[in-house]
Short mmCIF file of C-alpha atoms in Angstrom, two decimals:
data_model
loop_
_atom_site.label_atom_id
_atom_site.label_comp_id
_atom_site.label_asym_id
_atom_site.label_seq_id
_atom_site.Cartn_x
_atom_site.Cartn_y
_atom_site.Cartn_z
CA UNK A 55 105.47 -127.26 55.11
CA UNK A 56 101.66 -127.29 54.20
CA UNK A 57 99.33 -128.34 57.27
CA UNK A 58 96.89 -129.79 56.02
CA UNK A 59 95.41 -131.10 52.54
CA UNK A 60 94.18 -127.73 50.97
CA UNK A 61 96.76 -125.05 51.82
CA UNK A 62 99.09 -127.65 49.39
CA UNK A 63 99.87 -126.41 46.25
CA UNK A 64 98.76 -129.09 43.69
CA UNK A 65 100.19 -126.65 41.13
CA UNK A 66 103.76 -127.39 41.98
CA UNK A 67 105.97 -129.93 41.99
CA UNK A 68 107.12 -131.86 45.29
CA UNK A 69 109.79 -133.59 47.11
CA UNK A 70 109.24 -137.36 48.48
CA UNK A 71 109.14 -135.93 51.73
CA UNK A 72 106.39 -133.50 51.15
CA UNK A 73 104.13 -136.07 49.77
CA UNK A 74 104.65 -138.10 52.03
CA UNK A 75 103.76 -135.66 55.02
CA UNK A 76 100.95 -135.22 53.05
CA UNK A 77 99.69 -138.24 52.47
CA UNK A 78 99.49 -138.47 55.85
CA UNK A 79 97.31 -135.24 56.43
CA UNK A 80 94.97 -136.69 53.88
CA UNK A 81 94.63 -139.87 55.74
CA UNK A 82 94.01 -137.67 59.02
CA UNK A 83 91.60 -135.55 57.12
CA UNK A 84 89.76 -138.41 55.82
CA UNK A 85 89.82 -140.88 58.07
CA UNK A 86 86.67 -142.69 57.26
CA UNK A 87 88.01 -142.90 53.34
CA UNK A 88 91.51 -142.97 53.49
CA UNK A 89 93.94 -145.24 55.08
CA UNK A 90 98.27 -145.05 54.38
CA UNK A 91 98.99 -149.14 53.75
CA UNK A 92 102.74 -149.34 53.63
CA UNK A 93 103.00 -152.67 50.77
CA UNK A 94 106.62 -153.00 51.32
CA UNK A 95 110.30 -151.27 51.34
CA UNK A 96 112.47 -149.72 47.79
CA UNK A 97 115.82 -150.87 47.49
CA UNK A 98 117.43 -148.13 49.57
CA UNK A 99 114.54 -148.57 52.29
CA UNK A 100 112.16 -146.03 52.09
CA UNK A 101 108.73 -146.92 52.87
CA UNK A 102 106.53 -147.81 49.30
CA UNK A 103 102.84 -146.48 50.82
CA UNK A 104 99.55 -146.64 49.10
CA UNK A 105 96.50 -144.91 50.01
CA UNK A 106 93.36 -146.82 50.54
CA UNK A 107 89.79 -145.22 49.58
CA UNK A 108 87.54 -147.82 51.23
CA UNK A 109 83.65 -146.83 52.49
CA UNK A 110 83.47 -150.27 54.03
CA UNK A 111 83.04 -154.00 53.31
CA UNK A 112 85.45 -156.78 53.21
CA UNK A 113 87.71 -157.45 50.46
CA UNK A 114 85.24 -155.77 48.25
CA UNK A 115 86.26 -155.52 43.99
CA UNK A 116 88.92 -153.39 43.51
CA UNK A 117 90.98 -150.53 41.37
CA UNK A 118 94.10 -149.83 41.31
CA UNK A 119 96.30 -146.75 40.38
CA UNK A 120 99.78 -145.90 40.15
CA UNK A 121 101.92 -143.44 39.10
CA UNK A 122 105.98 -142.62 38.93
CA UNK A 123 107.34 -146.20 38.23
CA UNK A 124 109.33 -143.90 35.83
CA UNK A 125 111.13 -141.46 38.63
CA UNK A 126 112.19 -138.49 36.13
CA UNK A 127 108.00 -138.71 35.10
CA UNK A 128 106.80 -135.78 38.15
CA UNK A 129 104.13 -134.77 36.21
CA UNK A 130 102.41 -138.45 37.29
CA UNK A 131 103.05 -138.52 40.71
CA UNK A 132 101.60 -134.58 40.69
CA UNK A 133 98.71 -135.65 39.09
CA UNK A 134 98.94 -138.47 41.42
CA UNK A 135 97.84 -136.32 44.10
CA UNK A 136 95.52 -134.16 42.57
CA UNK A 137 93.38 -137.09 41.89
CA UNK A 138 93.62 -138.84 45.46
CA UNK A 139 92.74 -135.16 46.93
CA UNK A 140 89.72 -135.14 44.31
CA UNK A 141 88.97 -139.19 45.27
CA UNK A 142 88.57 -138.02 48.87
CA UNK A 143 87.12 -134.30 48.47
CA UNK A 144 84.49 -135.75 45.92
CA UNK A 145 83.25 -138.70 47.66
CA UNK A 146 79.86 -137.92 48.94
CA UNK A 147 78.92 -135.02 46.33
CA UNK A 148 79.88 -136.65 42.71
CA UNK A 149 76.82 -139.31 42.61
CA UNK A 150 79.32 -141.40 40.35
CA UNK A 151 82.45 -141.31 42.22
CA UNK A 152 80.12 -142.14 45.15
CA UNK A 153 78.64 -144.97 43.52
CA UNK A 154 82.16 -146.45 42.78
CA UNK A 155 83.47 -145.69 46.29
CA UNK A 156 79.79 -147.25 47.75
CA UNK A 157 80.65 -151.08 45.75
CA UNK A 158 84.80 -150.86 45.20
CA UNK A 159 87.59 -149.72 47.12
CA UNK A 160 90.57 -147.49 45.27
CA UNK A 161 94.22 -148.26 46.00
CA UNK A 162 96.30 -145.73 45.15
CA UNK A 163 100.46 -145.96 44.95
CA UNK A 164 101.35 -142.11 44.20
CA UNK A 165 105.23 -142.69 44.34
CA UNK A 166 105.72 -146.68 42.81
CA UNK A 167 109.59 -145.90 42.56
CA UNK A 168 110.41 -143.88 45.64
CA UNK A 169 114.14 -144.14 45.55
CA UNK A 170 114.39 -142.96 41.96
CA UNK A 171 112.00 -140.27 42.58
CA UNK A 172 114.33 -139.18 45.76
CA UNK A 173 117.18 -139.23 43.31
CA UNK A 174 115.59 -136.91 40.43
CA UNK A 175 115.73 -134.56 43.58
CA UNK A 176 119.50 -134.67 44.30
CA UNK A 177 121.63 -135.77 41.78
CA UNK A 178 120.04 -136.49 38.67
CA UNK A 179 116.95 -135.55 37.33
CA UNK A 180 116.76 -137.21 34.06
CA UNK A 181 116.85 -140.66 36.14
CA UNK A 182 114.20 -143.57 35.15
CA UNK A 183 115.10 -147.11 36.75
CA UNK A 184 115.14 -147.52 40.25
CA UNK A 185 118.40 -147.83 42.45
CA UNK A 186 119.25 -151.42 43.23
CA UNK A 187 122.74 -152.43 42.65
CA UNK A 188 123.40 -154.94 39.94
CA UNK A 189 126.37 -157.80 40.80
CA UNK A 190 129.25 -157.18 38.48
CA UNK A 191 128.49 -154.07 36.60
CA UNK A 192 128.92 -150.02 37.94
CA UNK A 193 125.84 -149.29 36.48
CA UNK A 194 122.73 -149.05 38.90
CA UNK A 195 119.08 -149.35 38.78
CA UNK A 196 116.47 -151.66 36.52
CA UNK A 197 113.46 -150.16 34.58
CA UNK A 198 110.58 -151.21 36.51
CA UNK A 199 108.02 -151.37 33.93
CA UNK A 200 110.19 -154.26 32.32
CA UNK A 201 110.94 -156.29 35.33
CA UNK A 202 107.53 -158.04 35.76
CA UNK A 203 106.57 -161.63 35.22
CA UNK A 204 104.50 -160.71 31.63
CA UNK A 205 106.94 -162.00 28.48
CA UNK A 206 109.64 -160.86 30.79
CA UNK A 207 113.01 -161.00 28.87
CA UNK A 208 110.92 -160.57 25.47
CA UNK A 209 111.12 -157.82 23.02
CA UNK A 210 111.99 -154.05 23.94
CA UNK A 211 113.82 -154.71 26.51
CA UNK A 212 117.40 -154.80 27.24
CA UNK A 213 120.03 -156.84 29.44
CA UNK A 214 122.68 -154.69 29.82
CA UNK A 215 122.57 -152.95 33.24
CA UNK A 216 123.31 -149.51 31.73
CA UNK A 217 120.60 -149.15 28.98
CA UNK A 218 117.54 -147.16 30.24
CA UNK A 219 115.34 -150.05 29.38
CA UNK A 220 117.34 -152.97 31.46
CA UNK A 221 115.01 -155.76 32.29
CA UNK A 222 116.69 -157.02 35.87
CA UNK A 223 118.24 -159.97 36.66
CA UNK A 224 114.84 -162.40 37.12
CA UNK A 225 110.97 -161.13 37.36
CA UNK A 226 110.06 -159.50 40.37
CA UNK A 227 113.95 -158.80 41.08
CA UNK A 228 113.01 -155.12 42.02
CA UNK A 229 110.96 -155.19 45.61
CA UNK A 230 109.25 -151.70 44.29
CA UNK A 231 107.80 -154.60 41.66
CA UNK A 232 107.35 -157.62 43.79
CA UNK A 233 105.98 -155.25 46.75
CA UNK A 234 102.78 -154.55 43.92
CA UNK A 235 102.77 -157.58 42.86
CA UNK A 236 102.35 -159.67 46.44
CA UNK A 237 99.63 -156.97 47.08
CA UNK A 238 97.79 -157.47 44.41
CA UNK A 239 97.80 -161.29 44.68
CA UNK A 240 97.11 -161.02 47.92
CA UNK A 241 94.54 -159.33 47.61
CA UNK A 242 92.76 -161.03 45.15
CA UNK A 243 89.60 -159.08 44.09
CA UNK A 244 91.27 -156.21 41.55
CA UNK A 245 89.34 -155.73 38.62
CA UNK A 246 91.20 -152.57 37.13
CA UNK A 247 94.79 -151.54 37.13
CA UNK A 248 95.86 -148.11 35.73
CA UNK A 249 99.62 -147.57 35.62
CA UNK A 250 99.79 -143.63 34.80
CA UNK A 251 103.47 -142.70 32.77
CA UNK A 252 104.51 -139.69 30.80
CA UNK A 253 104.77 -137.99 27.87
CA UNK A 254 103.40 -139.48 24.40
CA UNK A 255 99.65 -138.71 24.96
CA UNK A 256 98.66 -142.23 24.71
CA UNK A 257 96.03 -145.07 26.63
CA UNK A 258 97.10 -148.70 25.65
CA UNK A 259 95.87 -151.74 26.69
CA UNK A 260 97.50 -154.91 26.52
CA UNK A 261 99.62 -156.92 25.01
CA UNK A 262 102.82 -154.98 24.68
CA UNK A 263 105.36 -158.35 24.37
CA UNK A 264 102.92 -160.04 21.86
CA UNK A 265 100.98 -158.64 18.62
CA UNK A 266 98.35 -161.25 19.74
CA UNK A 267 95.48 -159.84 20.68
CA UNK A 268 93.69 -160.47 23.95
CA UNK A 269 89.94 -161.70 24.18
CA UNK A 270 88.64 -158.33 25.50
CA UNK A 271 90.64 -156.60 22.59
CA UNK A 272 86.76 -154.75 21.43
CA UNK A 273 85.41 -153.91 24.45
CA UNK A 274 88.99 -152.72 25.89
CA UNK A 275 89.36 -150.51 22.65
CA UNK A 276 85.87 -148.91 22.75
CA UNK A 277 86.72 -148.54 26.24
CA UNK A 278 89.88 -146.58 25.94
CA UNK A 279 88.23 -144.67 22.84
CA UNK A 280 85.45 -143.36 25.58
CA UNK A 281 88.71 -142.33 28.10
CA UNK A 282 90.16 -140.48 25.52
CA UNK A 283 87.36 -138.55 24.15
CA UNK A 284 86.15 -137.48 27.77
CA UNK A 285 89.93 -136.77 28.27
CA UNK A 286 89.87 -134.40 25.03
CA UNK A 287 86.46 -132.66 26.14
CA UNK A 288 88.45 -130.13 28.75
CA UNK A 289 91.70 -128.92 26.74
CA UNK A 290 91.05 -130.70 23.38
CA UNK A 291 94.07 -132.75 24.26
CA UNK A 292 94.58 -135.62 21.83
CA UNK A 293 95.58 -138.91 22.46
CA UNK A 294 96.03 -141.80 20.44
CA UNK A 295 95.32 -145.18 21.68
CA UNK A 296 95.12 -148.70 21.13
CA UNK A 297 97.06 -151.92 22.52
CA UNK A 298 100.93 -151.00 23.69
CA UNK A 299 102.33 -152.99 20.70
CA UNK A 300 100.28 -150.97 17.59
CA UNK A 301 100.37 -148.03 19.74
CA UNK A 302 103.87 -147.25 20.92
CA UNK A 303 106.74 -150.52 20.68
CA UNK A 304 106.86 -153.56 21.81
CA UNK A 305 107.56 -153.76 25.11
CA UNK A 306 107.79 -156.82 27.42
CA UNK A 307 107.53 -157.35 31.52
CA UNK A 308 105.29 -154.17 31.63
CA UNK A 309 102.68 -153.44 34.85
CA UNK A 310 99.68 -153.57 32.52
CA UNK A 311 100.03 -157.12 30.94
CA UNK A 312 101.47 -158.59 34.27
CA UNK A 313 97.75 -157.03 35.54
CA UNK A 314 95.65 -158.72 32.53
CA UNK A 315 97.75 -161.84 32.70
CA UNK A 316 96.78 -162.23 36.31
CA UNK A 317 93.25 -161.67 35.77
CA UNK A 318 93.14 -157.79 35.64
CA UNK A 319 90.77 -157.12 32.59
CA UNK A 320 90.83 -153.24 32.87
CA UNK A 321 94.53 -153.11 32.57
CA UNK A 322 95.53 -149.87 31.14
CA UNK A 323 98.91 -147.51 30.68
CA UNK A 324 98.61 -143.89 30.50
CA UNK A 325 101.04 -141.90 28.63
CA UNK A 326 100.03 -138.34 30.21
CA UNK A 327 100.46 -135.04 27.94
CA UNK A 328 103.38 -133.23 26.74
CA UNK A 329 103.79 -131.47 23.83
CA UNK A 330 106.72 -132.23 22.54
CA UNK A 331 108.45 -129.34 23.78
CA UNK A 332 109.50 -130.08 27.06
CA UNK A 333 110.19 -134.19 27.21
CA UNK A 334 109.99 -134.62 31.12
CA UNK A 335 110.18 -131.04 32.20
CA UNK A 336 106.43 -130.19 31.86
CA UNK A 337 106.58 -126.84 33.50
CA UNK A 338 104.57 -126.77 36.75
CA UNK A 339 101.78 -124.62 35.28
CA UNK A 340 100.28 -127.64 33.49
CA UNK A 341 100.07 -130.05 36.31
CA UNK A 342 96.50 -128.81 37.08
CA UNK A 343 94.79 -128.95 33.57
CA UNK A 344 96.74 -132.40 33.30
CA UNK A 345 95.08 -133.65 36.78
CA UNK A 346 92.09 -132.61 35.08
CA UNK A 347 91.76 -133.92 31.82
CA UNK A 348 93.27 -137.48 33.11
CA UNK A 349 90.63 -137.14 35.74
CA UNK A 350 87.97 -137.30 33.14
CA UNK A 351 89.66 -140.67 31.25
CA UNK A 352 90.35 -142.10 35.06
CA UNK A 353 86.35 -141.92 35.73
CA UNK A 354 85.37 -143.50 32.49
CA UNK A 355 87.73 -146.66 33.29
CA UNK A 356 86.29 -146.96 36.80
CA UNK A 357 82.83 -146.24 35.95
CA UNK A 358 83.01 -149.21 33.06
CA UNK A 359 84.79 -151.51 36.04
CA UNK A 360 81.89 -150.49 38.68
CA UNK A 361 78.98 -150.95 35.90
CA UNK A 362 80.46 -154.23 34.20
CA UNK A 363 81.42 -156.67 37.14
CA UNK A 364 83.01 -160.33 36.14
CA UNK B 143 125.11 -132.99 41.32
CA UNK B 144 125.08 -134.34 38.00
CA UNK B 145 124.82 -131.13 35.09
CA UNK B 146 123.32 -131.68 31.69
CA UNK B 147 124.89 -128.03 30.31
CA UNK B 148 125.00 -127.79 27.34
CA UNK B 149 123.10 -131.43 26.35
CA UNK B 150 120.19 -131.11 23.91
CA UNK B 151 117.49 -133.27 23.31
CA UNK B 152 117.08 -133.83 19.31
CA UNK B 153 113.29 -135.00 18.14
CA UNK B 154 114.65 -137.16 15.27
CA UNK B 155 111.79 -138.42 12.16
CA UNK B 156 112.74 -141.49 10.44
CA UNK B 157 111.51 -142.13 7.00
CA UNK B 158 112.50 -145.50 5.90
CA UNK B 159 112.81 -148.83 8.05
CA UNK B 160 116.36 -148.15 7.17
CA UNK B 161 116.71 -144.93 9.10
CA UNK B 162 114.87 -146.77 11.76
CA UNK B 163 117.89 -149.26 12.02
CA UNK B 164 120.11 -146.43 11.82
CA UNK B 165 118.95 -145.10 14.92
CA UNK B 166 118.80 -149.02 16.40
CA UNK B 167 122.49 -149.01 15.77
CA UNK B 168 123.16 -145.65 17.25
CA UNK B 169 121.17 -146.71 20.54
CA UNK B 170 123.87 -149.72 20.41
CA UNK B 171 126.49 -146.97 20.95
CA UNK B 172 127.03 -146.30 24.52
CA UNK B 173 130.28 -144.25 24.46
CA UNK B 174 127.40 -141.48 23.70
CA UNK B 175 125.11 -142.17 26.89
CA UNK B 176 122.38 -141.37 24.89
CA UNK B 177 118.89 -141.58 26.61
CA UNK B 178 116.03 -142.37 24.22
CA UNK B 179 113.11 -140.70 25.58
CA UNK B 180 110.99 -142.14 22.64
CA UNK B 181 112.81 -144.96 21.04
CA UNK B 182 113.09 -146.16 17.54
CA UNK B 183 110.61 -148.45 16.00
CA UNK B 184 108.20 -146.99 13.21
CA UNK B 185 108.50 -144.64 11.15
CA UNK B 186 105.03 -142.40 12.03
CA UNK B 187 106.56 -142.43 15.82
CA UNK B 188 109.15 -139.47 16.44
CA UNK B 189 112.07 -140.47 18.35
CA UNK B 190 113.23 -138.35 21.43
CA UNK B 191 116.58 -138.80 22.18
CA UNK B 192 118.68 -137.07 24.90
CA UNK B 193 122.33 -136.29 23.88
CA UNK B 194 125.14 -135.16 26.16
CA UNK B 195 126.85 -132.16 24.89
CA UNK B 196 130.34 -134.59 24.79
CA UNK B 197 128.50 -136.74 21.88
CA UNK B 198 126.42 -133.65 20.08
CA UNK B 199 128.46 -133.37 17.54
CA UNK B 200 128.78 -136.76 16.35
CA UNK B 201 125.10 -137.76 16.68
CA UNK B 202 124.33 -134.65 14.44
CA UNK B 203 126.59 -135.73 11.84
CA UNK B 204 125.71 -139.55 12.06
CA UNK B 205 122.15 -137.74 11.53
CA UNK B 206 123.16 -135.43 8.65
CA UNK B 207 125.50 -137.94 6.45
CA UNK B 208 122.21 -140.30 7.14
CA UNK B 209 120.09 -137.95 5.54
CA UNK B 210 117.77 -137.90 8.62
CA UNK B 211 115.57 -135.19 9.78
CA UNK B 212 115.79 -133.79 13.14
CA UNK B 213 114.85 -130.56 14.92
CA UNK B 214 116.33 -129.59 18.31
CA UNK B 215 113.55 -130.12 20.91
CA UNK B 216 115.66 -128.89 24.24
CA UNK B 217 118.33 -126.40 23.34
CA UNK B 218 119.95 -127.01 26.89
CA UNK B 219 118.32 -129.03 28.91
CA UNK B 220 120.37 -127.69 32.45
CA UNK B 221 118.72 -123.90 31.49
CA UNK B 222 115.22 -125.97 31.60
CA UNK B 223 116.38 -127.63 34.98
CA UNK B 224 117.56 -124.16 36.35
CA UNK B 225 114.24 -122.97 35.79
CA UNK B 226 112.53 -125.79 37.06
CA UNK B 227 114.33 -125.68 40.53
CA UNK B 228 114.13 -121.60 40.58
CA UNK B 229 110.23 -122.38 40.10
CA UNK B 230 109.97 -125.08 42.92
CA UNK B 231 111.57 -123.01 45.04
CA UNK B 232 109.60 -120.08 44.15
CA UNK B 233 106.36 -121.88 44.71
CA UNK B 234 107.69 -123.13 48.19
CA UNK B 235 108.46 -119.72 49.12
#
C-alpha cells in the first residue's frame, strides 16, 4: 500500500480501500487545503466521504465535483483522483487555481456510489446502480443518476427494478442520493456542480427530462463550447456538447438538473473519453491523458463560476 | 464471481426511426439481460449494447432479418476483464 500521495500510481486503477487510505494521506499531506467530510452512509454502510479544498472563510461560494455515481465507470473515479492530487499540489503555484481556491471552496465526492464501486471489484464488474434492496422483486440496486427530485419518474427512465436505468421507489430513495443532496442544501452557497460519467465524449447542461430550455441556455452553451475546446487542445479529443436532451436522450431525475433546479447555474455532466473500442474497460494507460484533458474543461467551468458570481 | 465468457458487446447503427423502435422493443426483452451501454433514441447516436453469450445468437438474427447494421465492438468481454485484473495486479506488484 502507497504511503503517501506521490508514490500512488494515478496510472492504475484502484480498489475502494486504496482510495480511501489515500484520501486520507492527502488530507494529512494537505492539511491546510484538504479536509475528509464523511456526508453520510451507502446502503451496505460504507462511509460516502468528500474531500474539502477550503483556504479559509465561512461558508464561502462553492463547487462541486463528483465522479462514479455509475460504479462499472473507473475511469471517473481515477480521474477523480488525479484531479484532487492536482487541486492540492497546484494550489499556491497555478495563479488561477489559486485565485479560485483564494474566493471558493471545492468539494469533491471521488467515489458517489461506494457500494457499487466495491462490487465491480468482486463479483461483477459490468455493475451500474447501487445495491439497495428493492421490496418484492430479486433484482437489486437503483440507477442513481435517475433517482433525484428533477422530473423524477419522467422520460428515460424505467420502473422495473431489473432494467439498468430503474428510477427507485420515490426521489431521494437511495441515501448515496439524499446524502448529496442534504449536503448541498445544507450548505447553501454552491454555484457549480460537475457530475463526471463515462464514455460518449460529451458536456451537457441541463434539461435532460424537458426539451425546454433553461434561461442560461447561451451563456451555458458558450460555456461548455470553451470546456470542450480547451479539453481538445491536449489530445485533440472531441466532444460534442449541448443540453442532455439534444445531446444524448432524454433522461429524467439526473444530478445535473436536480443541481440547476435548486439554484446550481453551472450544472454540468461529463461524459469522459472512450473510443468506442473498449465501452467501460478503458485500459489503465489512458487514465492519465484523460485526467488531463478533463482537467483543462474542469478549469474553464470553475474559472467562469469564480469570474461570474450571482 | 460472475463471468461474461464468451458475451460480446455489439455497436448497433440505426437508420430509420423504425430500427430505432426495433431496438426499443428488443430492450423490452429481458429473457436476454441485455445491458444497453448507449441506448436507443436517434438515429446519428450508435447504440452499445452488451449481450450475454446465452442471447448472441438471437440478438444477431433479430439484427440481421431487421436489416440493421452492427459491428462487434468487444469480441469477449471476460478476455478484456482478464486483462484488466492481470494489469491491476501487475501495477500493484
Amino acid at each position: 500500500r502507497d504511503r503517501n500521495t506521490n508514490n500512488f500510481d494515478y496510472a492504475s486503477y484502484h480498489t475502494l480501500d486504496e482510495i480511501y487510505s489515500w484520501m486520507d494521506s492527502l488530507e494529512a499531506e494537505y492539511p491546510d487545503l484538504v479536509t475528509k467530510i464523511q456526508i453520510g452512509s451507502s446502503f451496505e454502510g460504507r462511509p460516502i466521504n468528500v474531500l474539502k479544498f477550503s483556504t479559509g472563510g465561512s461558508n464561502r461560494p462553492a463547487i462541486w465535483l463528483d465522479t462514479g455515481i455509475h460504479a462499472r465507470e473507473w475511469i471517473t473515479p481515477a480521474t477523480g483522483i488525479w484531479s484532487a492530487k492536482k487541486i492540492a499540489s497546484d494550489y499556491g503555484r497555478d495563479p488561477s487555481l489559486t485565485a479560485i481556491l483564494n474566493t471558493m471552496d471545492i468539494f469533491f465526492e471521488i467515489v458517489t456510489n461506494p457500494d457499487g464501486y466495491y462490487f465491480t471489484h468482486t463479483s461483477n464488474r459490468m455493475w451500474r446502480k447501487t445495491r439497495s434492496i428493492n421490496p418484492g422483486s430479486s433484482c437489486v440496486g437503483v440507477d442513481p443518476n435517475r433517482n433525484w427530485g428533477a422530473g423524477f419518474g419522467g422520460p428515460g427512465t424505467s420502473t422495473n427494478p431489473c432494467s439498468e436505468t430503474y428510477l427507485g421507489s420515490f426521489e431521494h430513495s437511495e441515501s448515496e442520493v439524499k446524502s448529496i443532496v442534504d449536503f448541498i442544501l445544507g450548505h447553501g452557497n454552491f454555484k457549480a456542480m460537475i457530475t463526471i460519467h463515462s464514455y460518449s465524449q460529451m458536456l451537457m447542461y441541463p434539461y435532460g427530462y424537458t426539451s425546454t430550455e433553461t434561461p442560461n441556455q447561451q451563456e451555458l452553451h458558450t460555456l461548455a463550447k470553451s470546456a470542450v475546446d480547451a479539453l481538445a487542445t491536449l489530445h485533440g479529443t472531441k466532444y460534442s456538447y449541448g443540453s442532455m436532451i439534444t445531446t444524448i436522450y432524454p433522461a429524467s431525475g439526473t444530478t445535473a438538473d436536480w443541481g440547476y433546479l435548486n439554484g446550481i447555474k453551472y450544472s454540468f455532466t461529463f461524459e469522459l473519453r472512450d473510443t468506442g473500442r473498449y465501452g467501460f474497460l478503458l485500459p489503465a494507460e489512458q487514465i492519465i491523458p484523460t485526467a488531463q484533458e478533463t482537467w483543462l474543461a474542469l478549469m474553464k467551468i470553475m474559472e467562469h463560476a469564480r469570474d461570474n458570481p450571482y | 464471481q460472475k463471468l461474461f465468457v464468451g458475451d460480446q458487446v455489439l455497436r448497433v447503427t440505426a437508420s430509420s426511426e423504425e430500427q430505432i423502435t426495433l431496438l426499443k422493443e428488443l430492450q423490452d426483452l429481458e429473457h436476454l439481460k441485455l445491458d444497453f451501454w448507449r441506448e436507443p433514441v436517434k438515429t446519428a447516436l450508435a447504440v452499445d449494447v452488451h449481450v450475454p453469450f446465452a442471447g448472441l445468437q438471437a440478438v444477431k438474427a433479430f439484427l440481421e432479418s431487421n436489416g440493421i447494421q452492427y459491428r462487434v465492438m468487444i469480441d469477449d468481454v471476460q478476455m478484456l476483464l482478464d486483462e484488466e485484473k492481470e494489469e491491476m495486479f501487475r501495477s500493484r506488484d
